[in-house]
PDB file of C-alpha atoms in Angstrom:
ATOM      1  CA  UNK A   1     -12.207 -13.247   1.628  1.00 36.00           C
ATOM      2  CA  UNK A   2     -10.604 -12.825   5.331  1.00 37.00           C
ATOM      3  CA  UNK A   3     -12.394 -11.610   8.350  1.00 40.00           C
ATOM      4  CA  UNK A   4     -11.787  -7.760   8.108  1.00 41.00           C
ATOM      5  CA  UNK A   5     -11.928  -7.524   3.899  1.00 44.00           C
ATOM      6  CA  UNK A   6     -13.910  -5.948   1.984  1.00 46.00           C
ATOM      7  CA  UNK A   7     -14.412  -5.498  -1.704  1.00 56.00           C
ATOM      8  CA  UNK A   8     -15.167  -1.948  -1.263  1.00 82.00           C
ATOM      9  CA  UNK A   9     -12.513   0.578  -3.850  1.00 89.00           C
ATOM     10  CA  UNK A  10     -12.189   3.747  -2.053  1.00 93.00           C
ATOM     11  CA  UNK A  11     -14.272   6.997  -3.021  1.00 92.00           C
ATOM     12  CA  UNK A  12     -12.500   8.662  -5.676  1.00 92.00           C
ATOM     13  CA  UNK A  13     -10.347  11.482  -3.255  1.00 92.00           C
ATOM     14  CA  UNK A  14      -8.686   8.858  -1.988  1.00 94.00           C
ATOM     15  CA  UNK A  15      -7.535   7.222  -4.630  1.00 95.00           C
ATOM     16  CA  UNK A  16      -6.253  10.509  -5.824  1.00 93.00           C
ATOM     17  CA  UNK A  17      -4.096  10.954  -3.009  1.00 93.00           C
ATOM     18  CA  UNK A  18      -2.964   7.379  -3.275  1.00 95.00           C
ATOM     19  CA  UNK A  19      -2.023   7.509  -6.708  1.00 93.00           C
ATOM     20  CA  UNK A  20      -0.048  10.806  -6.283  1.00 92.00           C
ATOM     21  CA  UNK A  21       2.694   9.222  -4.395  1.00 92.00           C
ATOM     22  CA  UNK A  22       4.957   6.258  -4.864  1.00 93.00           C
ATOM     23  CA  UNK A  23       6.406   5.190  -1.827  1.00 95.00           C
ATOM     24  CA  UNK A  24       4.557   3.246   0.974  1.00 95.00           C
ATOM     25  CA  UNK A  25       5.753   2.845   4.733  1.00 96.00           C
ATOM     26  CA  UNK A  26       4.472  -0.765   5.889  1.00 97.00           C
ATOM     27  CA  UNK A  27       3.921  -1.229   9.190  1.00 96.00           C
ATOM     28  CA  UNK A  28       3.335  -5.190   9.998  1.00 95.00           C
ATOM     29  CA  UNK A  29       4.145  -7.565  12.621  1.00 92.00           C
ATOM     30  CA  UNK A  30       6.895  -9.833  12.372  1.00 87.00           C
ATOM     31  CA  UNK A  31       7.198 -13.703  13.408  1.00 83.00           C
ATOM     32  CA  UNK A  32       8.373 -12.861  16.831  1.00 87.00           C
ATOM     33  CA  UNK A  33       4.991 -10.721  17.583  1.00 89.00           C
ATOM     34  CA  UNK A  34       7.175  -7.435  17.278  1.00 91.00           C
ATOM     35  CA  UNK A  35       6.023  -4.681  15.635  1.00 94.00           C
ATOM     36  CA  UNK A  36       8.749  -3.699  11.949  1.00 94.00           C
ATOM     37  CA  UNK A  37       8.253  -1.384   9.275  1.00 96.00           C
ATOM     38  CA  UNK A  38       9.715  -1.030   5.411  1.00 95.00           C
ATOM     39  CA  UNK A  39       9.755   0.831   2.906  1.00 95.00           C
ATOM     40  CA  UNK A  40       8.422  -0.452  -0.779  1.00 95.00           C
ATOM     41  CA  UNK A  41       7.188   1.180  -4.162  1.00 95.00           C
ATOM     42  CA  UNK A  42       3.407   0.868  -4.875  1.00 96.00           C
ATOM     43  CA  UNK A  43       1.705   1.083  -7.956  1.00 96.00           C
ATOM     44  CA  UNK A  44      -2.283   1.830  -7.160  1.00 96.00           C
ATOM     45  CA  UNK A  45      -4.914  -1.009  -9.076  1.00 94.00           C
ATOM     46  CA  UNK A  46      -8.062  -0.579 -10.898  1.00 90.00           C
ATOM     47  CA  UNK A  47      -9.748  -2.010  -7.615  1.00 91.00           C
ATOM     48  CA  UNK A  48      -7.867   0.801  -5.514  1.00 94.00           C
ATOM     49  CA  UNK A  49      -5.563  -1.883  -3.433  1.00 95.00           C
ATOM     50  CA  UNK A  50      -1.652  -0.934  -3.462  1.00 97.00           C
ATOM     51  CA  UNK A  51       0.654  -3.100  -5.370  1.00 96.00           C
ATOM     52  CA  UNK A  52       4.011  -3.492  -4.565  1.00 96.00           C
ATOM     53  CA  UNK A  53       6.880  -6.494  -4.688  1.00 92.00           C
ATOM     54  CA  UNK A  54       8.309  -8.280  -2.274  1.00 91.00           C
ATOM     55  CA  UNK A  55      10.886 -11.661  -1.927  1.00 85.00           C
ATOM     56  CA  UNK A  56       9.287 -14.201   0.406  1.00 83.00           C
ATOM     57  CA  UNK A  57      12.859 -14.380   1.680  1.00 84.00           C
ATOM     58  CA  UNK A  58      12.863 -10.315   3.092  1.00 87.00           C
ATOM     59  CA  UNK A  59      11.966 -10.150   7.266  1.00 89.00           C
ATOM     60  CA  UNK A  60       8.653  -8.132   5.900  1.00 90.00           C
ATOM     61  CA  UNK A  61       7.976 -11.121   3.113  1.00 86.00           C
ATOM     62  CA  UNK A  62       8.275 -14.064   5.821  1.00 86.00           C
ATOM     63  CA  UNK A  63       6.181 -12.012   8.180  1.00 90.00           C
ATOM     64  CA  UNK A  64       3.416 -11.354   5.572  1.00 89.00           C
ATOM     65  CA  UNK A  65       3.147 -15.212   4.059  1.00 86.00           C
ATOM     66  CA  UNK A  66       3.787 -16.269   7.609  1.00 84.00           C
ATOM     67  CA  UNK A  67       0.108 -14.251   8.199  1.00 84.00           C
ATOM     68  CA  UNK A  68      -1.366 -15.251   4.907  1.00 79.00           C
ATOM     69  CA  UNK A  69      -3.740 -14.821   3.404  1.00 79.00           C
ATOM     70  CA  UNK A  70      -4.773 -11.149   5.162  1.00 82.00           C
ATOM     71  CA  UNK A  71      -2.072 -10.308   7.112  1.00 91.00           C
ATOM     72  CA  UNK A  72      -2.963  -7.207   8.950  1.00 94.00           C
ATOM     73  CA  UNK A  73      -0.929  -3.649   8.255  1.00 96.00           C
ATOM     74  CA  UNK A  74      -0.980  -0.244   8.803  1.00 97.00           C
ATOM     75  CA  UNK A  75       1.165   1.933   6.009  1.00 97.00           C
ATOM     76  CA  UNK A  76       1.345   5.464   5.004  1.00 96.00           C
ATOM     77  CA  UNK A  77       1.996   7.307   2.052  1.00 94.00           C
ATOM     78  CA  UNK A  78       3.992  11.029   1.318  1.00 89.00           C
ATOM     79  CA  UNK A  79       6.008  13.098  -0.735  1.00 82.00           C
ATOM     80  CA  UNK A  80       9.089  14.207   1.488  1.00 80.00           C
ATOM     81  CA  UNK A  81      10.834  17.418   1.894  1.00 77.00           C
ATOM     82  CA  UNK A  82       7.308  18.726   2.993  1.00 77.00           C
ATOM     83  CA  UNK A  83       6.650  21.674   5.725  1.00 78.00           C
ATOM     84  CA  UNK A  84       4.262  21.795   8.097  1.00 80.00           C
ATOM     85  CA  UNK A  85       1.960  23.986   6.397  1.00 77.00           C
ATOM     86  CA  UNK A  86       2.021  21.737   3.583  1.00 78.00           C
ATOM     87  CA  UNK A  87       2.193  18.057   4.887  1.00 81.00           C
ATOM     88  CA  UNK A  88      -0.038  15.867   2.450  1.00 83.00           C
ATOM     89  CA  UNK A  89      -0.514  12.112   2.394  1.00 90.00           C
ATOM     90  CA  UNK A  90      -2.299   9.438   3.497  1.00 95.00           C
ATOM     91  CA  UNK A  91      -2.138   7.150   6.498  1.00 96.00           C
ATOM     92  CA  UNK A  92      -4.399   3.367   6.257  1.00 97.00           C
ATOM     93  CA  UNK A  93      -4.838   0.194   7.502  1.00 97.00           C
ATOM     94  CA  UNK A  94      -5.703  -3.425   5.635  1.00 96.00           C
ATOM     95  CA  UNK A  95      -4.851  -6.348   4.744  1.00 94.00           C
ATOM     96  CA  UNK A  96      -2.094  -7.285   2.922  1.00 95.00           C
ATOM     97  CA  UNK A  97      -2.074 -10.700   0.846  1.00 94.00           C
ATOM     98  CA  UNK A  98      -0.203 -12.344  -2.261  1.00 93.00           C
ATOM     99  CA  UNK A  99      -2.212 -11.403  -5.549  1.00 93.00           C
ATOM    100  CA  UNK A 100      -4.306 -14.550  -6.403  1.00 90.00           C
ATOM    101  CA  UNK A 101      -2.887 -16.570  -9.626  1.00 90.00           C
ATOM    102  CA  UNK A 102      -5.648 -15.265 -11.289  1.00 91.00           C
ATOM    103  CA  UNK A 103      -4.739 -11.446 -11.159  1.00 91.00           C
ATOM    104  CA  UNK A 104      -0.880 -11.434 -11.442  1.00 90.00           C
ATOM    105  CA  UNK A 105      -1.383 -10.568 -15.255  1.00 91.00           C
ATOM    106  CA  UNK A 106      -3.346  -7.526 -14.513  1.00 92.00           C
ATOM    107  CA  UNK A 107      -1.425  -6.617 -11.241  1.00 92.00           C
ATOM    108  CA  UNK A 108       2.107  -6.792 -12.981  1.00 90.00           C
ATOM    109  CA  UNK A 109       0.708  -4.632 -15.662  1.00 91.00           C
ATOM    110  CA  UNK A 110      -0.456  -2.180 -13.631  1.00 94.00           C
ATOM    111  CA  UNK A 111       2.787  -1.827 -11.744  1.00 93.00           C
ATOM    112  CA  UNK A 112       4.873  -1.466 -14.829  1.00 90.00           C
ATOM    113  CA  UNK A 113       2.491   1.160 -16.445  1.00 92.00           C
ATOM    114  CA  UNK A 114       3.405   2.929 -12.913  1.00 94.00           C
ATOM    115  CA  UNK A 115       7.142   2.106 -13.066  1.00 92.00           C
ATOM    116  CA  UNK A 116       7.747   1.872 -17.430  1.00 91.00           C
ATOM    117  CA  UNK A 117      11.473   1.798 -16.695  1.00 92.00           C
ATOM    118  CA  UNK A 118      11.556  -1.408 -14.952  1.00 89.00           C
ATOM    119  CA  UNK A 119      10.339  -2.642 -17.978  1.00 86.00           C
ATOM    120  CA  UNK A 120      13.053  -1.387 -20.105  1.00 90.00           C
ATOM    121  CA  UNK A 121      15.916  -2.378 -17.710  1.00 92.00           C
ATOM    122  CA  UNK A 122      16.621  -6.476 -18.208  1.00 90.00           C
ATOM    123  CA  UNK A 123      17.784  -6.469 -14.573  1.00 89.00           C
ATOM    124  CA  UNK A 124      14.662  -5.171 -12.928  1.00 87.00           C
ATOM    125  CA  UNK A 125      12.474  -6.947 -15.572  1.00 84.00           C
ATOM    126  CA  UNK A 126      14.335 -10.248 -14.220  1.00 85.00           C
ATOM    127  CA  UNK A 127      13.224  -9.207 -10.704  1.00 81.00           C
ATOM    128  CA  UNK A 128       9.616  -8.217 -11.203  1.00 78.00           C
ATOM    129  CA  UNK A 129       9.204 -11.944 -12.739  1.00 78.00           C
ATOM    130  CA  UNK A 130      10.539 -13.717  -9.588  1.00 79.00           C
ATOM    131  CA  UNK A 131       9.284 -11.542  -6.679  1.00 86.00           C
ATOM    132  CA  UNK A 132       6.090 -12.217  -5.021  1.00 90.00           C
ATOM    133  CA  UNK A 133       3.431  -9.612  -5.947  1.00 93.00           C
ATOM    134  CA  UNK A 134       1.397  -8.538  -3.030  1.00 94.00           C
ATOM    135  CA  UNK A 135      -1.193  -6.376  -2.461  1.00 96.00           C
ATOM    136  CA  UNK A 136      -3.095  -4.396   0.335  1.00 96.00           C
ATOM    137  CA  UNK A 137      -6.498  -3.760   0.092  1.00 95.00           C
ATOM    138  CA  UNK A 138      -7.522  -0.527   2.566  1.00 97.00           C
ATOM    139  CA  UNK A 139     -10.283  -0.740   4.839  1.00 96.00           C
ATOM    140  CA  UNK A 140      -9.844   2.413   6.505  1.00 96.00           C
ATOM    141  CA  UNK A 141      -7.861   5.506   5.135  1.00 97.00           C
ATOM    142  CA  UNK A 142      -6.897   8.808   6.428  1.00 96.00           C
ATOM    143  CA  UNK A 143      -6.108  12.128   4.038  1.00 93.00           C
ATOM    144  CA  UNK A 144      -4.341  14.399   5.766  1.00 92.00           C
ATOM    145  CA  UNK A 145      -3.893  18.102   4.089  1.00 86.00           C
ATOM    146  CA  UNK A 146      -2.785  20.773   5.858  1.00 85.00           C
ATOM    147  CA  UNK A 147      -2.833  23.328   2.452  1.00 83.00           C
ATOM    148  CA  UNK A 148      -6.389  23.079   3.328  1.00 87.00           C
ATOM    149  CA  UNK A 149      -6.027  24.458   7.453  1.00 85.00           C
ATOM    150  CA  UNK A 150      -3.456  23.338   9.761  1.00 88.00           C
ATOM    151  CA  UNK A 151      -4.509  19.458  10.963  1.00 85.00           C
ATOM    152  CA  UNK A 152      -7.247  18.496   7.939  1.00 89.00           C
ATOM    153  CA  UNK A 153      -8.174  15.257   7.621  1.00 92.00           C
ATOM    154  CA  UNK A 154     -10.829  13.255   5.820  1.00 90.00           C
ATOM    155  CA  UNK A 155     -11.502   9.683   6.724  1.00 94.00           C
ATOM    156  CA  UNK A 156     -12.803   7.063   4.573  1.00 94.00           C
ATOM    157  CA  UNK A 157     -13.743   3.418   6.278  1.00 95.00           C
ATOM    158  CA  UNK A 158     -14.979   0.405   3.838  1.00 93.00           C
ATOM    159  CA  UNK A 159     -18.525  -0.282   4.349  1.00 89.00           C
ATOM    160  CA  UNK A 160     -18.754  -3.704   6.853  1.00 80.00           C
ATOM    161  CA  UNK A 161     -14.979  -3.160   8.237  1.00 71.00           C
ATOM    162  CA  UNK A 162     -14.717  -5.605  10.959  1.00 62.00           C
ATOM    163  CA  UNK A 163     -13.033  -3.598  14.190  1.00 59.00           C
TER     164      UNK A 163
END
């Protein structure tokens, strides 16, 4: 475990809102100290990190191993096509690592119970064997819910967070 990590699984809202959406923005900083985002498909764990796949070979894969083993990100999470009195999501911060040897079994299943048809298509089963499987593990995470009042927000921050 890195400076800055926990092994604290967000409160159960949370993972709710995490789990309702698909998509995460990444926010991370590249080799050359400037600041890059992507765009990747998540699957939520068991231990409430975020799952998703990545080549080492991709700008946001060399940045990530480049930081390893915690690189630090910031990412957010939301269904689009949303209005303003109905914006939902969730915006966080972690660390984002390469799932240990030891988990990949449990990590790959969890990301094909979340995505079945990658399973069924030989091409993207191909692909989930070779990628890396990463993961980020929240420290600090942000709800944000306007259904319930123009600018709601409940924060969550993992017990011990290093600032």
């Amino acid at each position: 475990m890195s400076d800055g990590e926990t092994n604290s699984c967000p409160p159960a809202p949370y993972l709710r809102a995490l789990a309702a959406h698909s998509t995460l923005n990444l926010a991370y900083v590249d080799d050359a100290g400037d600041p890059q985002a992507c765009a990747v498909f998540y699957a939520l764990s068991d231990a409430g990190t975020l799952l998703f796949l990545s080549s080492p070979s991709t700008t946001h894969g060399a940045a990530l191993a480049e930081r390893s083993p915690a690189a630090r990100v910031a990412f957010t999470v939301q269904a689009d096509q949303q209005t303003w009195t109905t914006i939902s999501g969730v915006q966080g911060r972690g660390a984002c690592r390469r799932v240990a040897e030891g988990g990949l079994e449990g990590a790959r299943a969890a990301y094909l119970r979340a995505f079945p048809y990658v399973a069924e298509d030989p091409r993207l089963a191909r692909a989930v064997g070779s990628a890396a499987l990463w993961e980020v593990v929240p420290d600090w995470l942000r709800v944000i819910d306007n259904a319930k009042g123009f600018g709601h927000k409940e924060e969550w921050e993992a017990p011990g967070r290093a600032r």
